[in-house]
């Protein structure tokens, strides 16, 4: 059974953590990083699949999400002042939890978690042996509005003291009001309902949509990641998995970024919506086949280097 605990981030924020041990340990550790508005319990199936492969799994809820401390008084607002705050979360988690488990874990991450993993791979090249990044947040869909316009609107709201307010329409993204037909993330109704059931049972861990401040912080980080030399500086073996029907992040931006990675591989699951790990079995089976092959290759390469 997973073991839950709490740690304190560098700036004092309280973060909820989880470690799940396999029945047959292999000595391998996987750091699991979730996306925006997500929470540890949503990944119960994924954690079981990882422990079934012999991995010890270490996960946590980012600040403002799940069971971690909220940033604002309204617990439904997804807010951060700058993505460096998320960096602090991951740094604190690596030091307090992961360092006790392994000096060279794997990282598996989704969406915003993949974006933050890329920041870590860039700034801390010795943290992870290899990375599997699912539907990374390289660039986001603006739902038909020009990107330059949404960027200006976001900057104006943040600049005029409205960074803590919901972006337009985001308060209506309370999961208690979202139906399978309205959501944009998965084609698997049963897995969508499983997540909804968790949130009905534990309503305090749910979030609606982001604030203007969160979106502005995301734009700053995405712009930095798009600069020449950023992707090229990431030397960790990395598998990026794109979702061909993604309506949350822009798949073409994902393809371009993956092509710039010196040790990157890219595969695309054509029939998948954004949440590949929450998709239908046929899609997930293809993901796990690619995951297993990549991890085996990365471990063989690492072992060969160690033997020299």
PDB file of C-alpha atoms in Angstrom:
ATOM      1  CA  UNK A   1       0.000   0.000   0.000  1.00  0.00           C
ATOM      2  CA  UNK A   2       1.205   3.540  -0.717  1.00  0.00           C
ATOM      3  CA  UNK A   3       2.569   5.449   2.255  1.00  0.00           C
ATOM      4  CA  UNK A   4       1.502   9.109   2.510  1.00  0.00           C
ATOM      5  CA  UNK A   5       3.377  11.835   4.361  1.00  0.00           C
ATOM      6  CA  UNK A   6       4.035  15.572   4.286  1.00  0.00           C
ATOM      7  CA  UNK A   7       7.195  17.598   3.729  1.00  0.00           C
ATOM      8  CA  UNK A   8       7.876  21.322   3.809  1.00  0.00           C
ATOM      9  CA  UNK A   9       9.084  23.149   0.715  1.00  0.00           C
ATOM     10  CA  UNK A  10      11.885  25.689   0.907  1.00  0.00           C
ATOM     11  CA  UNK A  11       9.466  28.588   1.324  1.00  0.00           C
ATOM     12  CA  UNK A  12       7.403  26.797   3.975  1.00  0.00           C
ATOM     13  CA  UNK A  13       4.608  25.368   1.818  1.00  0.00           C
ATOM     14  CA  UNK A  14       3.271  22.006   3.006  1.00  0.00           C
ATOM     15  CA  UNK A  15       3.420  19.289   0.329  1.00  0.00           C
ATOM     16  CA  UNK A  16       1.740  15.885   0.431  1.00  0.00           C
ATOM     17  CA  UNK A  17       3.983  12.994  -0.660  1.00  0.00           C
ATOM     18  CA  UNK A  18       3.581   9.304  -1.386  1.00  0.00           C
ATOM     19  CA  UNK A  19       5.937   6.321  -1.681  1.00  0.00           C
ATOM     20  CA  UNK A  20       4.698   2.981  -3.030  1.00  0.00           C
ATOM     21  CA  UNK A  21       6.900  -0.115  -2.710  1.00  0.00           C
ATOM     22  CA  UNK A  22       6.663  -3.112  -5.068  1.00  0.00           C
ATOM     23  CA  UNK A  23       6.145  -6.670  -3.847  1.00  0.00           C
ATOM     24  CA  UNK A  24       9.312  -7.672  -5.685  1.00  0.00           C
ATOM     25  CA  UNK A  25      11.729  -4.728  -5.473  1.00  0.00           C
ATOM     26  CA  UNK A  26      14.222  -4.330  -8.297  1.00  0.00           C
ATOM     27  CA  UNK A  27      16.152  -1.426  -6.792  1.00  0.00           C
ATOM     28  CA  UNK A  28      14.684   0.864  -9.445  1.00  0.00           C
ATOM     29  CA  UNK A  29      12.882   4.096  -8.490  1.00  0.00           C
ATOM     30  CA  UNK A  30      10.428   6.127 -10.566  1.00  0.00           C
ATOM     31  CA  UNK A  31       9.540   9.717  -9.693  1.00  0.00           C
ATOM     32  CA  UNK A  32       5.962  10.340 -10.871  1.00  0.00           C
ATOM     33  CA  UNK A  33       4.994  13.967 -11.617  1.00  0.00           C
ATOM     34  CA  UNK A  34       1.354  14.823 -12.291  1.00  0.00           C
ATOM     35  CA  UNK A  35      -0.184  17.614 -14.339  1.00  0.00           C
ATOM     36  CA  UNK A  36      -2.133  20.767 -13.556  1.00  0.00           C
ATOM     37  CA  UNK A  37      -5.084  20.269 -11.149  1.00  0.00           C
ATOM     38  CA  UNK A  38      -4.172  16.584 -10.650  1.00  0.00           C
ATOM     39  CA  UNK A  39      -3.518  14.600  -7.475  1.00  0.00           C
ATOM     40  CA  UNK A  40      -1.788  11.404  -6.359  1.00  0.00           C
ATOM     41  CA  UNK A  41      -4.950   9.275  -6.160  1.00  0.00           C
ATOM     42  CA  UNK A  42      -5.710   9.849  -9.848  1.00  0.00           C
ATOM     43  CA  UNK A  43      -2.559   7.863 -10.656  1.00  0.00           C
ATOM     44  CA  UNK A  44      -3.401   4.789  -8.583  1.00  0.00           C
ATOM     45  CA  UNK A  45      -3.578   2.558 -11.656  1.00  0.00           C
ATOM     46  CA  UNK A  46      -0.298   3.935 -13.031  1.00  0.00           C
ATOM     47  CA  UNK A  47       1.419   3.479  -9.675  1.00  0.00           C
ATOM     48  CA  UNK A  48       0.263  -0.143  -9.639  1.00  0.00           C
ATOM     49  CA  UNK A  49       1.632  -0.697 -13.140  1.00  0.00           C
ATOM     50  CA  UNK A  50       4.988   0.763 -12.121  1.00  0.00           C
ATOM     51  CA  UNK A  51       5.273  -1.225  -8.899  1.00  0.00           C
ATOM     52  CA  UNK A  52       4.283  -4.299 -10.908  1.00  0.00           C
ATOM     53  CA  UNK A  53       7.425  -3.648 -12.962  1.00  0.00           C
ATOM     54  CA  UNK A  54       9.519  -3.592  -9.792  1.00  0.00           C
ATOM     55  CA  UNK A  55       9.731   0.187  -9.406  1.00  0.00           C
ATOM     56  CA  UNK A  56       9.473   1.965  -6.094  1.00  0.00           C
ATOM     57  CA  UNK A  57       7.271   4.965  -6.937  1.00  0.00           C
ATOM     58  CA  UNK A  58       7.712   8.384  -5.352  1.00  0.00           C
ATOM     59  CA  UNK A  59       5.030  10.993  -6.052  1.00  0.00           C
ATOM     60  CA  UNK A  60       3.733  14.222  -4.566  1.00  0.00           C
ATOM     61  CA  UNK A  61       1.086  16.899  -5.039  1.00  0.00           C
ATOM     62  CA  UNK A  62       2.404  20.209  -6.383  1.00  0.00           C
ATOM     63  CA  UNK A  63       1.700  23.255  -4.234  1.00  0.00           C
ATOM     64  CA  UNK A  64      -1.883  24.402  -4.646  1.00  0.00           C
ATOM     65  CA  UNK A  65      -3.053  20.946  -5.767  1.00  0.00           C
ATOM     66  CA  UNK A  66      -4.398  17.730  -4.282  1.00  0.00           C
ATOM     67  CA  UNK A  67      -3.574  17.403  -0.614  1.00  0.00           C
ATOM     68  CA  UNK A  68      -0.826  20.046  -0.633  1.00  0.00           C
ATOM     69  CA  UNK A  69      -1.213  23.543   0.767  1.00  0.00           C
ATOM     70  CA  UNK A  70      -3.288  25.899  -1.371  1.00  0.00           C
ATOM     71  CA  UNK A  71      -1.862  29.196  -2.582  1.00  0.00           C
ATOM     72  CA  UNK A  72      -5.065  31.251  -2.199  1.00  0.00           C
ATOM     73  CA  UNK A  73      -8.022  31.381   0.148  1.00  0.00           C
ATOM     74  CA  UNK A  74     -10.316  30.017  -2.570  1.00  0.00           C
ATOM     75  CA  UNK A  75      -9.305  26.329  -2.705  1.00  0.00           C
ATOM     76  CA  UNK A  76     -10.711  25.884  -6.231  1.00  0.00           C
ATOM     77  CA  UNK A  77      -8.264  28.345  -7.819  1.00  0.00           C
ATOM     78  CA  UNK A  78      -5.177  26.865  -9.485  1.00  0.00           C
ATOM     79  CA  UNK A  79      -2.561  29.538  -8.807  1.00  0.00           C
ATOM     80  CA  UNK A  80       1.174  30.105  -8.707  1.00  0.00           C
ATOM     81  CA  UNK A  81       3.230  33.291  -8.820  1.00  0.00           C
ATOM     82  CA  UNK A  82       6.112  31.835 -10.808  1.00  0.00           C
ATOM     83  CA  UNK A  83       7.122  28.375 -11.938  1.00  0.00           C
ATOM     84  CA  UNK A  84      10.276  28.687  -9.845  1.00  0.00           C
ATOM     85  CA  UNK A  85       7.931  27.930  -6.921  1.00  0.00           C
ATOM     86  CA  UNK A  86       7.225  24.537  -8.515  1.00  0.00           C
ATOM     87  CA  UNK A  87      10.990  24.113  -8.950  1.00  0.00           C
ATOM     88  CA  UNK A  88      11.294  24.599  -5.199  1.00  0.00           C
ATOM     89  CA  UNK A  89       8.658  21.900  -4.641  1.00  0.00           C
ATOM     90  CA  UNK A  90      10.534  19.381  -6.768  1.00  0.00           C
ATOM     91  CA  UNK A  91      13.889  20.305  -5.255  1.00  0.00           C
ATOM     92  CA  UNK A  92      12.467  19.822  -1.752  1.00  0.00           C
ATOM     93  CA  UNK A  93      10.881  16.501  -2.721  1.00  0.00           C
ATOM     94  CA  UNK A  94      14.077  15.207  -4.299  1.00  0.00           C
ATOM     95  CA  UNK A  95      16.084  16.106  -1.188  1.00  0.00           C
ATOM     96  CA  UNK A  96      13.606  14.937   1.462  1.00  0.00           C
ATOM     97  CA  UNK A  97      12.197  11.800  -0.188  1.00  0.00           C
ATOM     98  CA  UNK A  98      13.875  10.659  -3.404  1.00  0.00           C
ATOM     99  CA  UNK A  99      17.480  11.005  -2.220  1.00  0.00           C
ATOM    100  CA  UNK A 100      16.767   8.341   0.407  1.00  0.00           C
ATOM    101  CA  UNK A 101      15.534   5.948  -2.287  1.00  0.00           C
ATOM    102  CA  UNK A 102      17.937   6.273  -5.222  1.00  0.00           C
ATOM    103  CA  UNK A 103      20.795   8.420  -6.541  1.00  0.00           C
ATOM    104  CA  UNK A 104      19.591   8.011 -10.156  1.00  0.00           C
ATOM    105  CA  UNK A 105      15.837   7.495 -10.515  1.00  0.00           C
ATOM    106  CA  UNK A 106      13.694   7.521 -13.628  1.00  0.00           C
ATOM    107  CA  UNK A 107      11.108  10.287 -14.003  1.00  0.00           C
ATOM    108  CA  UNK A 108       7.677   9.750 -15.558  1.00  0.00           C
ATOM    109  CA  UNK A 109       5.629  12.908 -15.932  1.00  0.00           C
ATOM    110  CA  UNK A 110       2.461  14.256 -17.549  1.00  0.00           C
ATOM    111  CA  UNK A 111       1.619  17.652 -19.100  1.00  0.00           C
ATOM    112  CA  UNK A 112       2.576  20.406 -16.615  1.00  0.00           C
ATOM    113  CA  UNK A 113       4.584  17.778 -14.735  1.00  0.00           C
ATOM    114  CA  UNK A 114       6.477  17.047 -17.969  1.00  0.00           C
ATOM    115  CA  UNK A 115       7.145  20.758 -18.411  1.00  0.00           C
ATOM    116  CA  UNK A 116       8.527  20.990 -14.888  1.00  0.00           C
ATOM    117  CA  UNK A 117      10.556  17.819 -15.425  1.00  0.00           C
ATOM    118  CA  UNK A 118      12.153  19.486 -18.471  1.00  0.00           C
ATOM    119  CA  UNK A 119      13.084  22.467 -16.307  1.00  0.00           C
ATOM    120  CA  UNK A 120      14.739  20.043 -13.891  1.00  0.00           C
ATOM    121  CA  UNK A 121      16.536  18.148 -16.659  1.00  0.00           C
ATOM    122  CA  UNK A 122      17.913  21.477 -17.889  1.00  0.00           C
ATOM    123  CA  UNK A 123      18.964  22.831 -14.496  1.00  0.00           C
ATOM    124  CA  UNK A 124      19.908  19.568 -12.731  1.00  0.00           C
ATOM    125  CA  UNK A 125      21.338  17.165 -15.330  1.00  0.00           C
ATOM    126  CA  UNK A 126      22.468  14.709 -12.634  1.00  0.00           C
ATOM    127  CA  UNK A 127      19.047  14.165 -11.047  1.00  0.00           C
ATOM    128  CA  UNK A 128      17.531  11.553 -13.361  1.00  0.00           C
ATOM    129  CA  UNK A 129      18.914   8.552 -15.252  1.00  0.00           C
ATOM    130  CA  UNK A 130      16.226   8.867 -17.930  1.00  0.00           C
ATOM    131  CA  UNK A 131      12.905  10.639 -18.509  1.00  0.00           C
ATOM    132  CA  UNK A 132       9.560   9.633 -20.018  1.00  0.00           C
ATOM    133  CA  UNK A 133       7.472  12.737 -20.646  1.00  0.00           C
ATOM    134  CA  UNK A 134       3.841  12.383 -21.643  1.00  0.00           C
ATOM    135  CA  UNK A 135       2.010  15.173 -23.519  1.00  0.00           C
ATOM    136  CA  UNK A 136       4.447  17.840 -22.269  1.00  0.00           C
ATOM    137  CA  UNK A 137       3.243  21.408 -21.891  1.00  0.00           C
ATOM    138  CA  UNK A 138       5.516  23.043 -24.482  1.00  0.00           C
ATOM    139  CA  UNK A 139       2.818  25.303 -25.939  1.00  0.00           C
ATOM    140  CA  UNK A 140      -0.881  25.415 -25.076  1.00  0.00           C
ATOM    141  CA  UNK A 141      -4.020  25.638 -27.159  1.00  0.00           C
ATOM    142  CA  UNK A 142      -5.835  28.978 -26.967  1.00  0.00           C
ATOM    143  CA  UNK A 143      -9.100  27.445 -28.236  1.00  0.00           C
ATOM    144  CA  UNK A 144      -9.240  29.379 -31.505  1.00  0.00           C
ATOM    145  CA  UNK A 145      -8.103  32.757 -30.154  1.00  0.00           C
ATOM    146  CA  UNK A 146      -4.851  34.222 -31.524  1.00  0.00           C
ATOM    147  CA  UNK A 147      -1.956  33.343 -29.251  1.00  0.00           C
ATOM    148  CA  UNK A 148      -0.627  36.898 -29.251  1.00  0.00           C
ATOM    149  CA  UNK A 149      -4.006  38.199 -28.071  1.00  0.00           C
ATOM    150  CA  UNK A 150      -4.315  35.780 -25.165  1.00  0.00           C
ATOM    151  CA  UNK A 151      -0.759  36.624 -24.149  1.00  0.00           C
ATOM    152  CA  UNK A 152      -1.558  40.365 -24.049  1.00  0.00           C
ATOM    153  CA  UNK A 153      -4.831  39.853 -22.170  1.00  0.00           C
ATOM    154  CA  UNK A 154      -3.122  37.640 -19.609  1.00  0.00           C
ATOM    155  CA  UNK A 155      -0.310  40.145 -19.102  1.00  0.00           C
ATOM    156  CA  UNK A 156      -2.764  43.019 -18.638  1.00  0.00           C
ATOM    157  CA  UNK A 157      -4.824  41.192 -16.029  1.00  0.00           C
ATOM    158  CA  UNK A 158      -1.717  40.180 -14.096  1.00  0.00           C
ATOM    159  CA  UNK A 159      -0.220  43.664 -14.395  1.00  0.00           C
ATOM    160  CA  UNK A 160      -3.360  45.358 -13.078  1.00  0.00           C
ATOM    161  CA  UNK A 161      -3.546  43.352  -9.879  1.00  0.00           C
ATOM    162  CA  UNK A 162      -5.884  40.582 -11.016  1.00  0.00           C
ATOM    163  CA  UNK A 163      -3.359  37.728 -10.955  1.00  0.00           C
ATOM    164  CA  UNK A 164      -5.310  35.933  -8.228  1.00  0.00           C
ATOM    165  CA  UNK A 165      -8.604  35.994 -10.124  1.00  0.00           C
ATOM    166  CA  UNK A 166      -9.927  33.152 -12.243  1.00  0.00           C
ATOM    167  CA  UNK A 167      -9.154  33.543 -15.931  1.00  0.00           C
ATOM    168  CA  UNK A 168     -12.341  33.969 -17.955  1.00  0.00           C
ATOM    169  CA  UNK A 169     -14.614  30.956 -17.592  1.00  0.00           C
ATOM    170  CA  UNK A 170     -12.225  28.945 -15.429  1.00  0.00           C
ATOM    171  CA  UNK A 171     -14.480  28.925 -12.379  1.00  0.00           C
ATOM    172  CA  UNK A 172     -16.855  26.760 -14.447  1.00  0.00           C
ATOM    173  CA  UNK A 173     -14.228  24.017 -14.595  1.00  0.00           C
ATOM    174  CA  UNK A 174     -15.111  22.736 -11.136  1.00  0.00           C
ATOM    175  CA  UNK A 175     -14.874  18.946 -11.653  1.00  0.00           C
ATOM    176  CA  UNK A 176     -18.222  18.527  -9.906  1.00  0.00           C
ATOM    177  CA  UNK A 177     -19.792  20.347 -12.869  1.00  0.00           C
ATOM    178  CA  UNK A 178     -17.838  18.676 -15.691  1.00  0.00           C
ATOM    179  CA  UNK A 179     -19.369  15.791 -17.625  1.00  0.00           C
ATOM    180  CA  UNK A 180     -17.594  13.282 -19.828  1.00  0.00           C
ATOM    181  CA  UNK A 181     -19.101  14.955 -22.883  1.00  0.00           C
ATOM    182  CA  UNK A 182     -17.660  18.376 -21.921  1.00  0.00           C
ATOM    183  CA  UNK A 183     -14.144  17.298 -20.955  1.00  0.00           C
ATOM    184  CA  UNK A 184     -11.213  17.396 -23.431  1.00  0.00           C
ATOM    185  CA  UNK A 185      -8.733  14.948 -21.929  1.00  0.00           C
ATOM    186  CA  UNK A 186      -9.641  11.291 -22.515  1.00  0.00           C
ATOM    187  CA  UNK A 187     -11.824   9.062 -24.683  1.00  0.00           C
ATOM    188  CA  UNK A 188     -12.164   6.521 -21.869  1.00  0.00           C
ATOM    189  CA  UNK A 189     -15.447   7.128 -20.054  1.00  0.00           C
ATOM    190  CA  UNK A 190     -14.734   4.566 -17.322  1.00  0.00           C
ATOM    191  CA  UNK A 191     -11.386   6.080 -16.340  1.00  0.00           C
ATOM    192  CA  UNK A 192     -12.909   9.576 -16.417  1.00  0.00           C
ATOM    193  CA  UNK A 193     -15.672   8.405 -14.088  1.00  0.00           C
ATOM    194  CA  UNK A 194     -13.133   6.771 -11.771  1.00  0.00           C
ATOM    195  CA  UNK A 195     -11.438  10.150 -11.274  1.00  0.00           C
ATOM    196  CA  UNK A 196     -14.801  11.844 -10.752  1.00  0.00           C
ATOM    197  CA  UNK A 197     -15.694   9.289  -8.094  1.00  0.00           C
ATOM    198  CA  UNK A 198     -12.476  10.056  -6.214  1.00  0.00           C
ATOM    199  CA  UNK A 199     -13.318  13.776  -6.283  1.00  0.00           C
ATOM    200  CA  UNK A 200     -16.860  13.182  -5.094  1.00  0.00           C
ATOM    201  CA  UNK A 201     -15.477  11.162  -2.177  1.00  0.00           C
ATOM    202  CA  UNK A 202     -12.711  13.681  -1.434  1.00  0.00           C
ATOM    203  CA  UNK A 203     -14.028  17.081  -2.616  1.00  0.00           C
ATOM    204  CA  UNK A 204     -11.300  19.057  -0.828  1.00  0.00           C
ATOM    205  CA  UNK A 205      -8.603  17.844  -3.247  1.00  0.00           C
ATOM    206  CA  UNK A 206     -10.357  19.146  -6.366  1.00  0.00           C
ATOM    207  CA  UNK A 207      -9.463  22.246  -8.366  1.00  0.00           C
ATOM    208  CA  UNK A 208     -11.267  24.239 -11.038  1.00  0.00           C
ATOM    209  CA  UNK A 209      -9.219  26.224 -13.558  1.00  0.00           C
ATOM    210  CA  UNK A 210      -6.195  28.515 -13.407  1.00  0.00           C
ATOM    211  CA  UNK A 211      -5.901  32.130 -12.402  1.00  0.00           C
ATOM    212  CA  UNK A 212      -4.478  34.875 -14.620  1.00  0.00           C
ATOM    213  CA  UNK A 213      -1.321  34.637 -12.511  1.00  0.00           C
ATOM    214  CA  UNK A 214      -0.909  30.917 -13.196  1.00  0.00           C
ATOM    215  CA  UNK A 215      -1.328  31.456 -16.934  1.00  0.00           C
ATOM    216  CA  UNK A 216       1.121  34.366 -16.949  1.00  0.00           C
ATOM    217  CA  UNK A 217       3.686  32.273 -15.070  1.00  0.00           C
ATOM    218  CA  UNK A 218       3.163  29.418 -17.554  1.00  0.00           C
ATOM    219  CA  UNK A 219       3.721  31.746 -20.511  1.00  0.00           C
ATOM    220  CA  UNK A 220       6.984  33.021 -19.009  1.00  0.00           C
ATOM    221  CA  UNK A 221       8.235  29.481 -18.509  1.00  0.00           C
ATOM    222  CA  UNK A 222       7.127  28.260 -21.952  1.00  0.00           C
ATOM    223  CA  UNK A 223       8.809  31.260 -23.583  1.00  0.00           C
ATOM    224  CA  UNK A 224      12.066  30.492 -21.763  1.00  0.00           C
ATOM    225  CA  UNK A 225      11.871  26.855 -22.838  1.00  0.00           C
ATOM    226  CA  UNK A 226      11.372  27.858 -26.484  1.00  0.00           C
ATOM    227  CA  UNK A 227      14.612  29.850 -26.642  1.00  0.00           C
ATOM    228  CA  UNK A 228      17.471  28.548 -28.797  1.00  0.00           C
ATOM    229  CA  UNK A 229      19.820  26.323 -26.831  1.00  0.00           C
ATOM    230  CA  UNK A 230      17.351  25.314 -24.103  1.00  0.00           C
ATOM    231  CA  UNK A 231      16.342  21.913 -25.458  1.00  0.00           C
ATOM    232  CA  UNK A 232      19.833  21.369 -26.850  1.00  0.00           C
ATOM    233  CA  UNK A 233      21.284  21.676 -23.331  1.00  0.00           C
ATOM    234  CA  UNK A 234      19.249  18.715 -22.014  1.00  0.00           C
ATOM    235  CA  UNK A 235      21.505  15.655 -22.176  1.00  0.00           C
ATOM    236  CA  UNK A 236      19.385  13.116 -20.278  1.00  0.00           C
ATOM    237  CA  UNK A 237      17.955  10.281 -22.417  1.00  0.00           C
ATOM    238  CA  UNK A 238      14.345  11.338 -22.897  1.00  0.00           C
ATOM    239  CA  UNK A 239      11.288   9.721 -24.453  1.00  0.00           C
ATOM    240  CA  UNK A 240       8.530  12.180 -25.342  1.00  0.00           C
ATOM    241  CA  UNK A 241       5.093  10.724 -26.018  1.00  0.00           C
ATOM    242  CA  UNK A 242       2.661  12.937 -27.904  1.00  0.00           C
ATOM    243  CA  UNK A 243      -1.129  12.592 -28.148  1.00  0.00           C
ATOM    244  CA  UNK A 244      -2.323  12.866 -31.731  1.00  0.00           C
ATOM    245  CA  UNK A 245      -5.764  14.233 -30.742  1.00  0.00           C
ATOM    246  CA  UNK A 246      -4.472  16.570 -28.032  1.00  0.00           C
ATOM    247  CA  UNK A 247      -6.730  19.585 -27.479  1.00  0.00           C
ATOM    248  CA  UNK A 248      -4.837  20.953 -24.477  1.00  0.00           C
ATOM    249  CA  UNK A 249      -1.249  21.324 -25.714  1.00  0.00           C
ATOM    250  CA  UNK A 250      -0.077  21.950 -29.277  1.00  0.00           C
ATOM    251  CA  UNK A 251       1.272  18.721 -30.729  1.00  0.00           C
ATOM    252  CA  UNK A 252       3.357  20.420 -33.431  1.00  0.00           C
ATOM    253  CA  UNK A 253       5.273  22.372 -30.759  1.00  0.00           C
ATOM    254  CA  UNK A 254       5.888  19.075 -28.950  1.00  0.00           C
ATOM    255  CA  UNK A 255       7.280  17.481 -32.124  1.00  0.00           C
ATOM    256  CA  UNK A 256       9.618  20.414 -32.773  1.00  0.00           C
ATOM    257  CA  UNK A 257      10.914  20.458 -29.198  1.00  0.00           C
ATOM    258  CA  UNK A 258      11.519  16.701 -29.156  1.00  0.00           C
ATOM    259  CA  UNK A 259      13.528  16.955 -32.385  1.00  0.00           C
ATOM    260  CA  UNK A 260      15.881  19.423 -30.692  1.00  0.00           C
ATOM    261  CA  UNK A 261      16.796  17.124 -27.798  1.00  0.00           C
ATOM    262  CA  UNK A 262      20.304  15.629 -28.233  1.00  0.00           C
ATOM    263  CA  UNK A 263      19.230  12.289 -26.723  1.00  0.00           C
ATOM    264  CA  UNK A 264      15.512  12.503 -27.345  1.00  0.00           C
ATOM    265  CA  UNK A 265      13.070  10.043 -28.863  1.00  0.00           C
ATOM    266  CA  UNK A 266       9.543  10.847 -29.941  1.00  0.00           C
ATOM    267  CA  UNK A 267       6.509   8.687 -30.500  1.00  0.00           C
ATOM    268  CA  UNK A 268       2.949   9.792 -31.164  1.00  0.00           C
ATOM    269  CA  UNK A 269      -0.191   7.907 -30.240  1.00  0.00           C
ATOM    270  CA  UNK A 270      -2.486   9.072 -33.017  1.00  0.00           C
ATOM    271  CA  UNK A 271      -5.812   8.139 -31.395  1.00  0.00           C
ATOM    272  CA  UNK A 272      -5.061   9.538 -27.940  1.00  0.00           C
ATOM    273  CA  UNK A 273      -6.494  12.611 -26.266  1.00  0.00           C
ATOM    274  CA  UNK A 274      -4.313  14.622 -23.875  1.00  0.00           C
ATOM    275  CA  UNK A 275      -4.298  12.243 -20.894  1.00  0.00           C
ATOM    276  CA  UNK A 276      -2.515   9.273 -22.446  1.00  0.00           C
ATOM    277  CA  UNK A 277      -2.135   7.525 -19.080  1.00  0.00           C
ATOM    278  CA  UNK A 278      -5.916   7.761 -18.535  1.00  0.00           C
ATOM    279  CA  UNK A 279      -6.846   6.577 -22.033  1.00  0.00           C
ATOM    280  CA  UNK A 280      -8.394   3.399 -23.430  1.00  0.00           C
ATOM    281  CA  UNK A 281      -6.549   0.113 -22.995  1.00  0.00           C
ATOM    282  CA  UNK A 282      -5.335  -0.166 -26.594  1.00  0.00           C
ATOM    283  CA  UNK A 283      -3.686   3.257 -26.381  1.00  0.00           C
ATOM    284  CA  UNK A 284      -2.225   2.623 -22.941  1.00  0.00           C
ATOM    285  CA  UNK A 285      -0.833  -0.738 -24.061  1.00  0.00           C
ATOM    286  CA  UNK A 286       1.118   1.023 -26.807  1.00  0.00           C
ATOM    287  CA  UNK A 287       2.424   3.522 -24.272  1.00  0.00           C
ATOM    288  CA  UNK A 288       3.642   0.826 -21.888  1.00  0.00           C
ATOM    289  CA  UNK A 289       5.293  -1.108 -24.715  1.00  0.00           C
ATOM    290  CA  UNK A 290       7.234   2.028 -25.674  1.00  0.00           C
ATOM    291  CA  UNK A 291       7.997   2.760 -22.004  1.00  0.00           C
ATOM    292  CA  UNK A 292       9.403  -0.714 -21.360  1.00  0.00           C
ATOM    293  CA  UNK A 293      11.580  -0.669 -24.476  1.00  0.00           C
ATOM    294  CA  UNK A 294      12.945   2.799 -23.719  1.00  0.00           C
ATOM    295  CA  UNK A 295      13.689   2.038 -20.066  1.00  0.00           C
ATOM    296  CA  UNK A 296      15.425  -1.231 -20.949  1.00  0.00           C
ATOM    297  CA  UNK A 297      17.597   0.562 -23.486  1.00  0.00           C
ATOM    298  CA  UNK A 298      18.388   3.423 -21.102  1.00  0.00           C
ATOM    299  CA  UNK A 299      19.350   0.985 -18.335  1.00  0.00           C
ATOM    300  CA  UNK A 300      21.532  -1.054 -20.685  1.00  0.00           C
ATOM    301  CA  UNK A 301      23.305   2.095 -21.846  1.00  0.00           C
ATOM    302  CA  UNK A 302      23.816   3.234 -18.266  1.00  0.00           C
ATOM    303  CA  UNK A 303      25.215  -0.160 -17.250  1.00  0.00           C
ATOM    304  CA  UNK A 304      27.603  -0.203 -20.209  1.00  0.00           C
ATOM    305  CA  UNK A 305      28.926   3.219 -19.251  1.00  0.00           C
ATOM    306  CA  UNK A 306      29.406   2.150 -15.631  1.00  0.00           C
ATOM    307  CA  UNK A 307      31.384  -0.911 -16.746  1.00  0.00           C
ATOM    308  CA  UNK A 308      33.932   1.145 -18.674  1.00  0.00           C
TER     309      UNK A 308
END
